[in-house]
Amino acid sequence: MPPKRGGGVRGRKKGEQDNPRTGTPTISASQASPIVDEKQQSSNMKQQFKIAPLIVEVESLTKVKISHLIKTHLPDVRVMNIQANRSNSFTLYANDVKSFNQLLVELPKVIQTNEKKCSSVYIPRSIQRIMENNKEAFVKMVDLEIMDEDIKEALDDQGFKYEKIIRLLNKEKIPTKTIKVTFIDSTNRDLFVKVGLQIDSMHFIAEAANHNNKPSQCYKCLKYGHIAKYCKSDTQICSRCGNINHKYDTCPNSNQNPMCCNCKGQHIATSPECPKYKEYQHKLQRTIDQYTSSAKTTNPFQLSRNWNNNDDFPTLKTPERFEEIKIIEIITEKIMLIVEQATQRLFKTLNQRFDILTNRLSKKFNIDIEEIFTEEEDDKQESRSNKKQTRNQQQEIKKSTKKHQEENIESTSTPTDGIKRKYISSNSSLDNPTNSTKDTRNQFDIEGNEAVAVQIETSFGHLLIASIYVPPNIKLHHELFEQIYDLNNDCLILGDLNASLQCMGSKKTNAKGLQLQQVLYEGYLQCIDNVITTYIRNNYEEKIDWILANQPTITFINNVETQAPFGLKEDHKPLTFNLNMSAELKPQSPRISFNFKLANWQFYRNKLNDLLSKIDQKKTITTVEQIETYVLALTECIATATKTAIPLTNGILKNFQISKTTKKLIECKHRAFRKWRRTNNDNDKKEYYNSRALLANALRNERIEKMNQIMSSLRENKMSSDKVWAAVRKFHNKRMKQSHTGELIYQNQIANTDYEKANLFASYFENEIFVEKPDHLPFHKQVRKKVEGIKRRLTRTDNKNKTPPITKKEIKSILKQLPNSSPGPDSIHNRCLKNYTPSLIQHLEKVFNSIIDIGYIPRIWKNANIILLLKPKKDPKQPSSYRPISLLSCIGKVLEKIIKQRMFKELNEGNILPSHQAGFRPHRSTMYNIIRLERYAREQLQKRQHSAVIFFDIKAAFDTVWFDGIIYKLFDLRLPEYLICYIISFLDNRTASIEIENILSKSILLRSGTPQGSPLSPLLYIIYTSDSMNSIHQHTEHGLFADDTALWTTSNTITNLNYRLQSSINEFQKWCSSWKKKLEIEVEDVIIKPTSSARYLGVMFDHKLDWRTQVKHVETKVASRISLLRFLSKLNPNANLNTMLTLYKSLVRSVISYGSIILLTAKENIWKRLQTIQNKALKATLGLPMYTSTKYVHSISNIQEIKTYSTTLLEQSITRARIYNDKITENNLLKIQLYIKRSDI
């Protein structure tokens, strides 16, 4: 059967009638209306082609008679032409609108009065359709939450006159996002298409209705110009051969070439390549072009005419719409109803097929199928006597969870019943070298998420191991993980989830990664946190395979590695790991952890005073032994008072704590399960599944309640910083503590257990890092000899009269500013020191002054626990990839802060520190050298000079400081002798232990380096490297920020540029050799090649200074943070606006604005990209759709545009530089400001 063309009757308006002759709809005179208004007659006189012709149908009249009637009875009517048609009809062409209206209304009356004949005057249907389309427009992507009343209100506000508004339906009669608007005339439609639809802050693009230029074709006679309903022929013509009395699908000549009955061409009669088809199409298109009005599509940046010239954006009538969730609840309820009905139909079909298959198998093999499947269909009959006891126990539970059950029990019952048929259990045995196992395999799948599970019996109990596969185009469902967890809380889940999560080691985050993140946020499962990539294709690697487990199962997993891919499709790397089931639980931390939320500080202070009163404060301290005894007694008093007044935290890690009611429900479930297994009764089985459904619902409700508690801080009227950031850290993983899940390799030794790893790290640091390098230059021996003399001299000198005493005011000032950092080996927290008493201040004053007088620091303050952090993009198997952080005594760090202040004062008074060293100095930041480098490079670029910069990375910079070298330089700088004595004791006989997963290694002696974690270490390193740039080339500039070193220079020739840079590199290399420092890469053996971009102090510099690389770096860095803000806003639709904006400023704007001062000289397209990033972040923060007006977003958030904010930062930086007399920074910033002013002009 060939395709039909125009075989149906199109919809028509009320009042239309079919002409019995032509089938053309007619309009009576009482219902006729002019196409355009008479007020627009003068304008339409210039566009006469838009006046439609009129068809007059009347019997027994001629063309002359009609012309005579018009001239006699309608003298004001001007008719251009009258054409006679077939079937007693005439076509009249009016000269103007007034004549058109008179003919349409009065001509039938004239003919009826004078000729006594009925007539009809109407517009041709084809033109009428065109005119109707000229009044129609479509608006797409209008959310279902926007009601028709809102659209009508918006159209009324914009001043449009319309007839009706219809939301289109799809084939399933479900409303779509497309709106059809019919206006009273084409003028309103054209204006609407130009300006679009503006609903509050949302702008929608409007499109004019398209005209159908396909000609109508009768499927009987296959002629064009009419449809089958009005065809005069009763003969069916074949569209293939052109013969009669058969159709296309029954054509006997199907093997021959087709023959068109219209043009006699070799094609079927319905082909669009037919000349007759093209001829009619051309005529129809010409008619369309004659009677259509042109309208351009909406400019999305143009506001409607009501406020087109108004600077202020119109206020919202209903700004709380974004906070209203009733519409979403209604839609969700409807969707759930549809899903439930579809699921019930599906299960009904599956049950029928399952029963048929069961009957067939029973008859064929003569067996009882009911004995094979352990999960049978629940019996409809209930035995009240058997379940009376269980129901009484469940009744109490139902009362406590009644609120949540009413919301969720209906949605959870259907999936639970569906899963009963989807997994089959069987028992077999597995061989295990250490444990006897009992294997129970389960297979099930939820909406495309495939899984298979096996349960083994170990010495710790049953362990469920599940493998999951989620196809790329299928959603990752958290219900599957809940089902596995409900089967056995001790579970291990692994598989290909096709999920990438940036905060857990992937390079980016996709949709499944967010779904996996939601599973992890619920707290009952944890994942192995590493950066091992498991998928590779075309040199692209990503982590999409995951290992998840509960606590404490995850602590038994170690040595996670990937192997070489194999098989036909070599894109996934196999994951291997060790599951040490004989391992012991994680030991307690060597540092005592206190629950400060329950601290009784008043009781602590009273107890501390009582303990300190027992120490004899009048007794003087004159020897080293007395210092050790006094410090130990003081530490013991603080520790005892802390243990008495502050409870300890529970050492067991519990991510998800269940209530007593849920525990009773678990017991009820276990009791029902044992009873069912014992009796094998269908009613007992029914009770078991009911109790399991109640348990799953209760656990889900408790997880939801926990999430609401976490998010409650974002909804409070007043922001609580601690609670808010505690909630954010649940999702924004900073990875503060490094996990060591893989094996370590050092000197052909492999460490697997935590104890082995700790000792291996200790051996590495003792032999490679904290080791005194041998003297290989005569200069080294001179320094060593000089330092020995300094130590002898300071030992003989009596410094008591020269040492300024430490005052109570200094100690109080330091204690008030202490952060809540981790304690050292003595377990004394800064929070305990901040809650000091006058007695404690007196004891600290006494012991601090005794220490600086004698020049001796107690051993307990020089012992450290070292934790390790993995460096970015480093191999986790190598010990050199980790950065050691020392946890020192908090009491000792108070004295170190006082010494640091005094040393800074001496150095600033003597103007000793290098001017271009900006690291760890007051009123200096990374922007100091960033601005210097940018200004230097920009000026040389404008002069068309060659310039180059090289960045150095010093290996283990802080950890390889030469002890004798730092003492030599301190003495050479003429610092007070008591400070030098303190530093000598500070560096002497320091010890440390490596801490991994609460396990301490052997103690090692530190023979070099300053401990990272001590307040004094950065200052000592600055002093140590203060003369590193003294010998470089005079035309070479340098910048220092702690251990980040950069050299840059310029020249008019490449040869001279290379010479200057190479000579400076050689001088720096000589300095490193003299002071026992080592670069990460030996520059003597490497050819340094130029690169198009490089990162310096967090800013990406490129060779053209167009900052495209920097913008791309910012986009990548804030992508996950914007996703976090969007996630938080969706979880908290009623979140406090100020709290959310504070999160935006901290998480996103701080990244965008870092280094933005130097970007003020960039082109406008760079700032457009940065502004786009801010727009996305603000909309995500406020929970607004992406199409929300940017101006509206900035107005309600009171946030400046990013370029305006950067200009404000520039002005503040200039003011700050003037206050602190930083002339270099001030001059560079004034140059940037002058450049901006010239650009604006």
mmCIF file of C-alpha atoms in Angstrom, residues 412-669:
data_model
loop_
_atom_site.group_PDB
_atom_site.id
_atom_site.type_symbol
_atom_site.label_atom_id
_atom_site.label_comp_id
_atom_site.label_asym_id
_atom_site.label_seq_id
_atom_site.Cartn_x
_atom_site.Cartn_y
_atom_site.Cartn_z
ATOM 1 C CA THR A 412 9.203 -0.311 48.378
ATOM 2 C CA SER A 413 6.794 -3.235 48.396
ATOM 3 C CA THR A 414 6.632 -3.714 44.644
ATOM 4 C CA PRO A 415 10.397 -3.930 43.954
ATOM 5 C CA THR A 416 10.786 -6.320 46.896
ATOM 6 C CA ASP A 417 8.134 -8.638 45.548
ATOM 7 C CA GLY A 418 9.661 -8.429 42.090
ATOM 8 C CA ILE A 419 13.108 -9.412 43.265
ATOM 9 C CA LYS A 420 11.810 -12.608 44.864
ATOM 10 C CA ARG A 421 11.657 -14.282 41.475
ATOM 11 C CA LYS A 422 14.902 -12.834 40.213
ATOM 12 C CA TYR A 423 17.506 -14.658 42.277
ATOM 13 C CA ILE A 424 18.061 -18.364 42.781
ATOM 14 C CA SER A 425 20.122 -19.811 45.624
ATOM 15 C CA SER A 426 22.149 -23.007 45.663
ATOM 16 C CA ASN A 427 24.629 -24.449 48.125
ATOM 17 C CA SER A 428 28.098 -25.674 47.309
ATOM 18 C CA SER A 429 31.519 -25.663 48.932
ATOM 19 C CA LEU A 430 34.586 -23.572 48.158
ATOM 20 C CA ASP A 431 38.135 -24.538 48.998
ATOM 21 C CA ASN A 432 39.907 -21.997 51.172
ATOM 22 C CA PRO A 433 43.386 -22.567 52.619
ATOM 23 C CA THR A 434 42.520 -20.940 55.934
ATOM 24 C CA ASN A 435 38.749 -20.996 56.388
ATOM 25 C CA SER A 436 36.030 -23.525 55.770
ATOM 26 C CA THR A 437 33.457 -21.839 53.572
ATOM 27 C CA LYS A 438 29.824 -22.298 52.762
ATOM 28 C CA ASP A 439 28.927 -20.903 49.328
ATOM 29 C CA THR A 440 25.529 -19.428 48.553
ATOM 30 C CA ARG A 441 25.254 -17.846 45.111
ATOM 31 C CA ASN A 442 22.633 -15.259 44.203
ATOM 32 C CA GLN A 443 21.891 -13.707 40.816
ATOM 33 C CA PHE A 444 19.592 -10.723 40.393
ATOM 34 C CA ASP A 445 19.190 -7.613 38.332
ATOM 35 C CA ILE A 446 17.407 -4.264 38.893
ATOM 36 C CA GLU A 447 16.511 -2.299 35.771
ATOM 37 C CA GLY A 448 19.625 -3.345 33.871
ATOM 38 C CA ASN A 449 22.027 -3.408 36.853
ATOM 39 C CA GLU A 450 23.359 -6.962 36.746
ATOM 40 C CA ALA A 451 24.817 -8.632 39.815
ATOM 41 C CA VAL A 452 25.924 -12.037 41.036
ATOM 42 C CA ALA A 453 26.771 -12.766 44.678
ATOM 43 C CA VAL A 454 28.398 -15.571 46.644
ATOM 44 C CA GLN A 455 28.338 -15.932 50.419
ATOM 45 C CA ILE A 456 31.248 -17.643 52.156
ATOM 46 C CA GLU A 457 31.705 -18.665 55.759
ATOM 47 C CA THR A 458 34.855 -17.400 57.457
ATOM 48 C CA SER A 459 36.239 -17.354 60.951
ATOM 49 C CA PHE A 460 34.575 -13.943 61.416
ATOM 50 C CA GLY A 461 31.192 -15.146 60.178
ATOM 51 C CA HIS A 462 29.468 -15.025 56.802
ATOM 52 C CA LEU A 463 30.854 -12.672 54.136
ATOM 53 C CA LEU A 464 28.858 -11.772 51.031
ATOM 54 C CA ILE A 465 30.953 -11.061 47.916
ATOM 55 C CA ALA A 466 29.016 -9.467 45.036
ATOM 56 C CA SER A 467 30.043 -8.577 41.492
ATOM 57 C CA ILE A 468 28.079 -5.828 39.714
ATOM 58 C CA TYR A 469 27.997 -4.655 36.115
ATOM 59 C CA VAL A 470 26.224 -1.434 35.118
ATOM 60 C CA PRO A 471 26.022 -0.905 31.316
ATOM 61 C CA PRO A 472 27.080 2.511 29.995
ATOM 62 C CA ASN A 473 23.561 3.711 29.132
ATOM 63 C CA ILE A 474 21.848 2.378 32.268
ATOM 64 C CA LYS A 475 21.332 4.300 35.510
ATOM 65 C CA LEU A 476 23.171 3.083 38.604
ATOM 66 C CA HIS A 477 20.425 2.204 41.109
ATOM 67 C CA HIS A 478 21.146 2.523 44.813
ATOM 68 C CA GLU A 479 18.401 -0.033 45.522
ATOM 69 C CA LEU A 480 20.722 -2.766 44.267
ATOM 70 C CA PHE A 481 23.362 -1.882 46.848
ATOM 71 C CA GLU A 482 20.718 -1.738 49.567
ATOM 72 C CA GLN A 483 19.438 -5.178 48.597
ATOM 73 C CA ILE A 484 22.952 -6.623 48.778
ATOM 74 C CA TYR A 485 23.587 -4.905 52.113
ATOM 75 C CA ASP A 486 20.272 -6.186 53.470
ATOM 76 C CA LEU A 487 21.219 -9.760 52.541
ATOM 77 C CA ASN A 488 24.363 -9.488 54.664
ATOM 78 C CA ASN A 489 25.755 -6.390 56.344
ATOM 79 C CA ASP A 490 29.260 -7.857 56.014
ATOM 80 C CA CYS A 491 29.609 -7.517 52.268
ATOM 81 C CA LEU A 492 32.255 -6.860 49.628
ATOM 82 C CA ILE A 493 31.049 -5.344 46.335
ATOM 83 C CA LEU A 494 33.211 -5.018 43.237
ATOM 84 C CA GLY A 495 32.678 -4.616 39.546
ATOM 85 C CA ASP A 496 32.459 -2.405 36.487
ATOM 86 C CA LEU A 497 30.111 0.429 37.419
ATOM 87 C CA ASN A 498 31.097 2.747 34.526
ATOM 88 C CA ALA A 499 31.167 5.496 37.155
ATOM 89 C CA SER A 500 33.891 8.108 37.457
ATOM 90 C CA LEU A 501 34.101 10.233 40.613
ATOM 91 C CA GLN A 502 36.759 12.909 40.786
ATOM 92 C CA CYS A 503 36.902 13.168 44.580
ATOM 93 C CA MET A 504 37.647 9.436 44.769
ATOM 94 C CA GLY A 505 40.503 9.277 42.270
ATOM 95 C CA SER A 506 38.907 9.611 38.819
ATOM 96 C CA LYS A 507 39.884 12.342 36.389
ATOM 97 C CA LYS A 508 36.318 13.648 36.081
ATOM 98 C CA THR A 509 32.812 13.046 37.406
ATOM 99 C CA ASN A 510 29.998 11.668 35.266
ATOM 100 C CA ALA A 511 26.313 10.989 35.972
ATOM 101 C CA LYS A 512 26.951 7.501 37.358
ATOM 102 C CA GLY A 513 29.696 8.969 39.538
ATOM 103 C CA LEU A 514 27.151 11.264 41.182
ATOM 104 C CA GLN A 515 24.847 8.285 41.675
ATOM 105 C CA LEU A 516 27.707 6.318 43.256
ATOM 106 C CA GLN A 517 28.498 9.325 45.420
ATOM 107 C CA GLN A 518 24.914 9.264 46.703
ATOM 108 C CA VAL A 519 25.366 5.606 47.703
ATOM 109 C CA LEU A 520 28.569 6.423 49.578
ATOM 110 C CA TYR A 521 26.956 9.409 51.315
ATOM 111 C CA GLU A 522 24.383 7.146 52.952
ATOM 112 C CA GLY A 523 27.260 5.737 54.997
ATOM 113 C CA TYR A 524 26.699 1.996 55.055
ATOM 114 C CA LEU A 525 29.376 1.353 52.409
ATOM 115 C CA GLN A 526 32.854 2.744 51.804
ATOM 116 C CA CYS A 527 35.084 2.511 48.773
ATOM 117 C CA ILE A 528 38.813 2.011 48.291
ATOM 118 C CA ASP A 529 40.124 5.546 47.839
ATOM 119 C CA ASN A 530 43.016 5.545 45.386
ATOM 120 C CA VAL A 531 43.983 6.965 42.000
ATOM 121 C CA ILE A 532 44.564 3.672 40.192
ATOM 122 C CA THR A 533 43.112 3.808 36.673
ATOM 123 C CA THR A 534 41.229 0.685 35.580
ATOM 124 C CA TYR A 535 40.123 1.554 32.022
ATOM 125 C CA ILE A 536 42.370 2.378 29.070
ATOM 126 C CA ARG A 537 41.575 3.089 25.445
ATOM 127 C CA ASN A 538 43.473 5.180 22.878
ATOM 128 C CA ASN A 539 45.941 6.461 25.497
ATOM 129 C CA TYR A 540 43.058 7.644 27.684
ATOM 130 C CA GLU A 541 42.906 6.182 31.192
ATOM 131 C CA GLU A 542 40.135 6.466 33.757
ATOM 132 C CA LYS A 543 38.966 4.845 36.972
ATOM 133 C CA ILE A 544 35.511 3.287 36.443
ATOM 134 C CA ASP A 545 35.873 -0.045 38.325
ATOM 135 C CA TRP A 546 35.310 0.093 42.074
ATOM 136 C CA ILE A 547 35.747 -1.885 45.276
ATOM 137 C CA LEU A 548 33.196 -1.180 48.019
ATOM 138 C CA ALA A 549 32.766 -2.777 51.422
ATOM 139 C CA ASN A 550 31.353 -2.124 54.840
ATOM 140 C CA GLN A 551 33.282 -1.525 58.036
ATOM 141 C CA PRO A 552 35.314 -3.393 59.201
ATOM 142 C CA THR A 553 35.565 -5.522 56.028
ATOM 143 C CA ILE A 554 37.270 -2.692 54.167
ATOM 144 C CA THR A 555 40.118 -2.696 56.707
ATOM 145 C CA PHE A 556 41.023 -6.256 55.650
ATOM 146 C CA ILE A 557 41.687 -5.157 52.042
ATOM 147 C CA ASN A 558 45.216 -4.223 51.039
ATOM 148 C CA ASN A 559 47.618 -4.308 48.098
ATOM 149 C CA VAL A 560 45.105 -3.112 45.520
ATOM 150 C CA GLU A 561 46.747 -3.286 42.082
ATOM 151 C CA THR A 562 45.896 -3.478 38.404
ATOM 152 C CA GLN A 563 47.263 -6.068 35.996
ATOM 153 C CA ALA A 564 47.826 -5.963 32.244
ATOM 154 C CA PRO A 565 44.546 -6.171 30.284
ATOM 155 C CA PHE A 566 43.807 -9.376 28.417
ATOM 156 C CA GLY A 567 41.027 -10.955 26.359
ATOM 157 C CA LEU A 568 39.344 -10.012 23.125
ATOM 158 C CA LYS A 569 38.464 -6.514 24.322
ATOM 159 C CA GLU A 570 41.543 -5.218 26.077
ATOM 160 C CA ASP A 571 40.239 -2.026 27.650
ATOM 161 C CA HIS A 572 39.723 -2.914 31.341
ATOM 162 C CA LYS A 573 42.628 -3.661 33.630
ATOM 163 C CA PRO A 574 41.952 -6.525 36.063
ATOM 164 C CA LEU A 575 41.910 -5.406 39.700
ATOM 165 C CA THR A 576 43.659 -7.593 42.267
ATOM 166 C CA PHE A 577 43.852 -7.225 46.032
ATOM 167 C CA ASN A 578 44.490 -9.177 49.197
ATOM 168 C CA LEU A 579 41.642 -9.975 51.568
ATOM 169 C CA ASN A 580 43.378 -10.894 54.811
ATOM 170 C CA MET A 581 40.574 -12.536 56.783
ATOM 171 C CA SER A 582 42.982 -13.469 59.553
ATOM 172 C CA ALA A 583 43.870 -9.818 60.151
ATOM 173 C CA GLU A 584 43.000 -8.122 63.401
ATOM 174 C CA LEU A 585 40.833 -5.076 63.672
ATOM 175 C CA LYS A 586 42.355 -1.647 63.356
ATOM 176 C CA PRO A 587 44.189 -0.759 66.586
ATOM 177 C CA GLN A 588 43.460 2.323 68.608
ATOM 178 C CA SER A 589 45.262 5.545 67.797
ATOM 179 C CA PRO A 590 48.506 6.161 69.726
ATOM 180 C CA ARG A 591 47.165 9.662 70.338
ATOM 181 C CA ILE A 592 44.150 9.852 72.656
ATOM 182 C CA SER A 593 41.048 11.229 70.933
ATOM 183 C CA PHE A 594 38.556 13.223 73.011
ATOM 184 C CA ASN A 595 34.929 14.147 72.379
ATOM 185 C CA PHE A 596 35.148 17.902 72.903
ATOM 186 C CA LYS A 597 31.437 18.346 72.209
ATOM 187 C CA LEU A 598 30.742 16.830 75.639
ATOM 188 C CA ALA A 599 33.560 18.641 77.449
ATOM 189 C CA ASN A 600 32.943 20.200 80.879
ATOM 190 C CA TRP A 601 35.413 23.075 80.716
ATOM 191 C CA GLN A 602 34.597 24.529 84.109
ATOM 192 C CA PHE A 603 35.304 21.200 85.748
ATOM 193 C CA TYR A 604 38.475 20.921 83.631
ATOM 194 C CA ARG A 605 39.787 24.267 84.857
ATOM 195 C CA ASN A 606 39.017 23.467 88.514
ATOM 196 C CA LYS A 607 40.690 20.085 88.231
ATOM 197 C CA LEU A 608 43.700 21.613 86.493
ATOM 198 C CA ASN A 609 44.139 24.190 89.256
ATOM 199 C CA ASP A 610 43.999 21.471 91.901
ATOM 200 C CA LEU A 611 46.679 19.435 90.120
ATOM 201 C CA LEU A 612 48.941 22.405 89.396
ATOM 202 C CA SER A 613 48.794 23.512 93.027
ATOM 203 C CA LYS A 614 50.706 20.365 93.952
ATOM 204 C CA ILE A 615 53.733 21.499 91.891
ATOM 205 C CA ASP A 616 56.216 23.589 93.846
ATOM 206 C CA GLN A 617 56.343 26.781 91.827
ATOM 207 C CA LYS A 618 58.856 28.520 94.136
ATOM 208 C CA LYS A 619 61.559 26.000 93.377
ATOM 209 C CA THR A 620 64.006 27.369 90.809
ATOM 210 C CA ILE A 621 64.996 25.442 87.676
ATOM 211 C CA THR A 622 68.724 25.476 87.000
ATOM 212 C CA THR A 623 69.565 22.129 85.377
ATOM 213 C CA VAL A 624 68.527 20.086 82.386
ATOM 214 C CA GLU A 625 67.138 17.310 84.580
ATOM 215 C CA GLN A 626 64.908 19.771 86.416
ATOM 216 C CA ILE A 627 63.488 21.016 83.092
ATOM 217 C CA GLU A 628 62.667 17.439 82.051
ATOM 218 C CA THR A 629 60.994 16.720 85.412
ATOM 219 C CA TYR A 630 59.021 19.968 85.447
ATOM 220 C CA VAL A 631 57.747 19.576 81.884
ATOM 221 C CA LEU A 632 56.700 15.971 82.511
ATOM 222 C CA ALA A 633 54.805 17.002 85.648
ATOM 223 C CA LEU A 634 53.119 19.891 83.832
ATOM 224 C CA THR A 635 52.122 17.607 80.928
ATOM 225 C CA GLU A 636 50.757 14.993 83.319
ATOM 226 C CA CYS A 637 48.576 17.578 85.085
ATOM 227 C CA ILE A 638 47.020 18.787 81.808
ATOM 228 C CA ALA A 639 46.513 15.196 80.568
ATOM 229 C CA THR A 640 44.878 14.093 83.829
ATOM 230 C CA ALA A 641 42.519 17.068 83.908
ATOM 231 C CA THR A 642 41.590 16.427 80.262
ATOM 232 C CA LYS A 643 40.804 12.741 80.863
ATOM 233 C CA THR A 644 38.725 13.624 83.918
ATOM 234 C CA ALA A 645 36.581 16.375 82.362
ATOM 235 C CA ILE A 646 36.368 15.290 78.709
ATOM 236 C CA PRO A 647 35.061 11.862 77.630
ATOM 237 C CA LEU A 648 36.914 9.790 75.057
ATOM 238 C CA THR A 649 35.551 9.195 71.587
ATOM 239 C CA ASN A 650 34.431 5.721 70.637
ATOM 240 C CA GLY A 651 37.314 4.077 68.840
ATOM 241 C CA ILE A 652 34.980 1.942 66.698
ATOM 242 C CA LEU A 653 34.203 3.562 63.365
ATOM 243 C CA LYS A 654 30.439 3.703 62.845
ATOM 244 C CA ASN A 655 29.311 5.484 59.748
ATOM 245 C CA PHE A 656 25.700 4.496 60.199
ATOM 246 C CA GLN A 657 24.205 3.925 63.663
ATOM 247 C CA ILE A 658 20.771 2.361 63.798
ATOM 248 C CA SER A 659 18.136 3.021 66.431
ATOM 249 C CA LYS A 660 16.840 0.615 69.057
ATOM 250 C CA THR A 661 13.590 0.226 67.139
ATOM 251 C CA THR A 662 15.454 -0.885 64.028
ATOM 252 C CA LYS A 663 17.536 -3.295 66.087
ATOM 253 C CA LYS A 664 14.330 -4.889 67.344
ATOM 254 C CA LEU A 665 13.152 -5.131 63.767
ATOM 255 C CA ILE A 666 16.387 -6.914 62.833
ATOM 256 C CA GLU A 667 15.829 -9.395 65.623
ATOM 257 C CA CYS A 668 12.258 -9.893 64.443
ATOM 258 C CA LYS A 669 13.457 -10.553 60.919
#
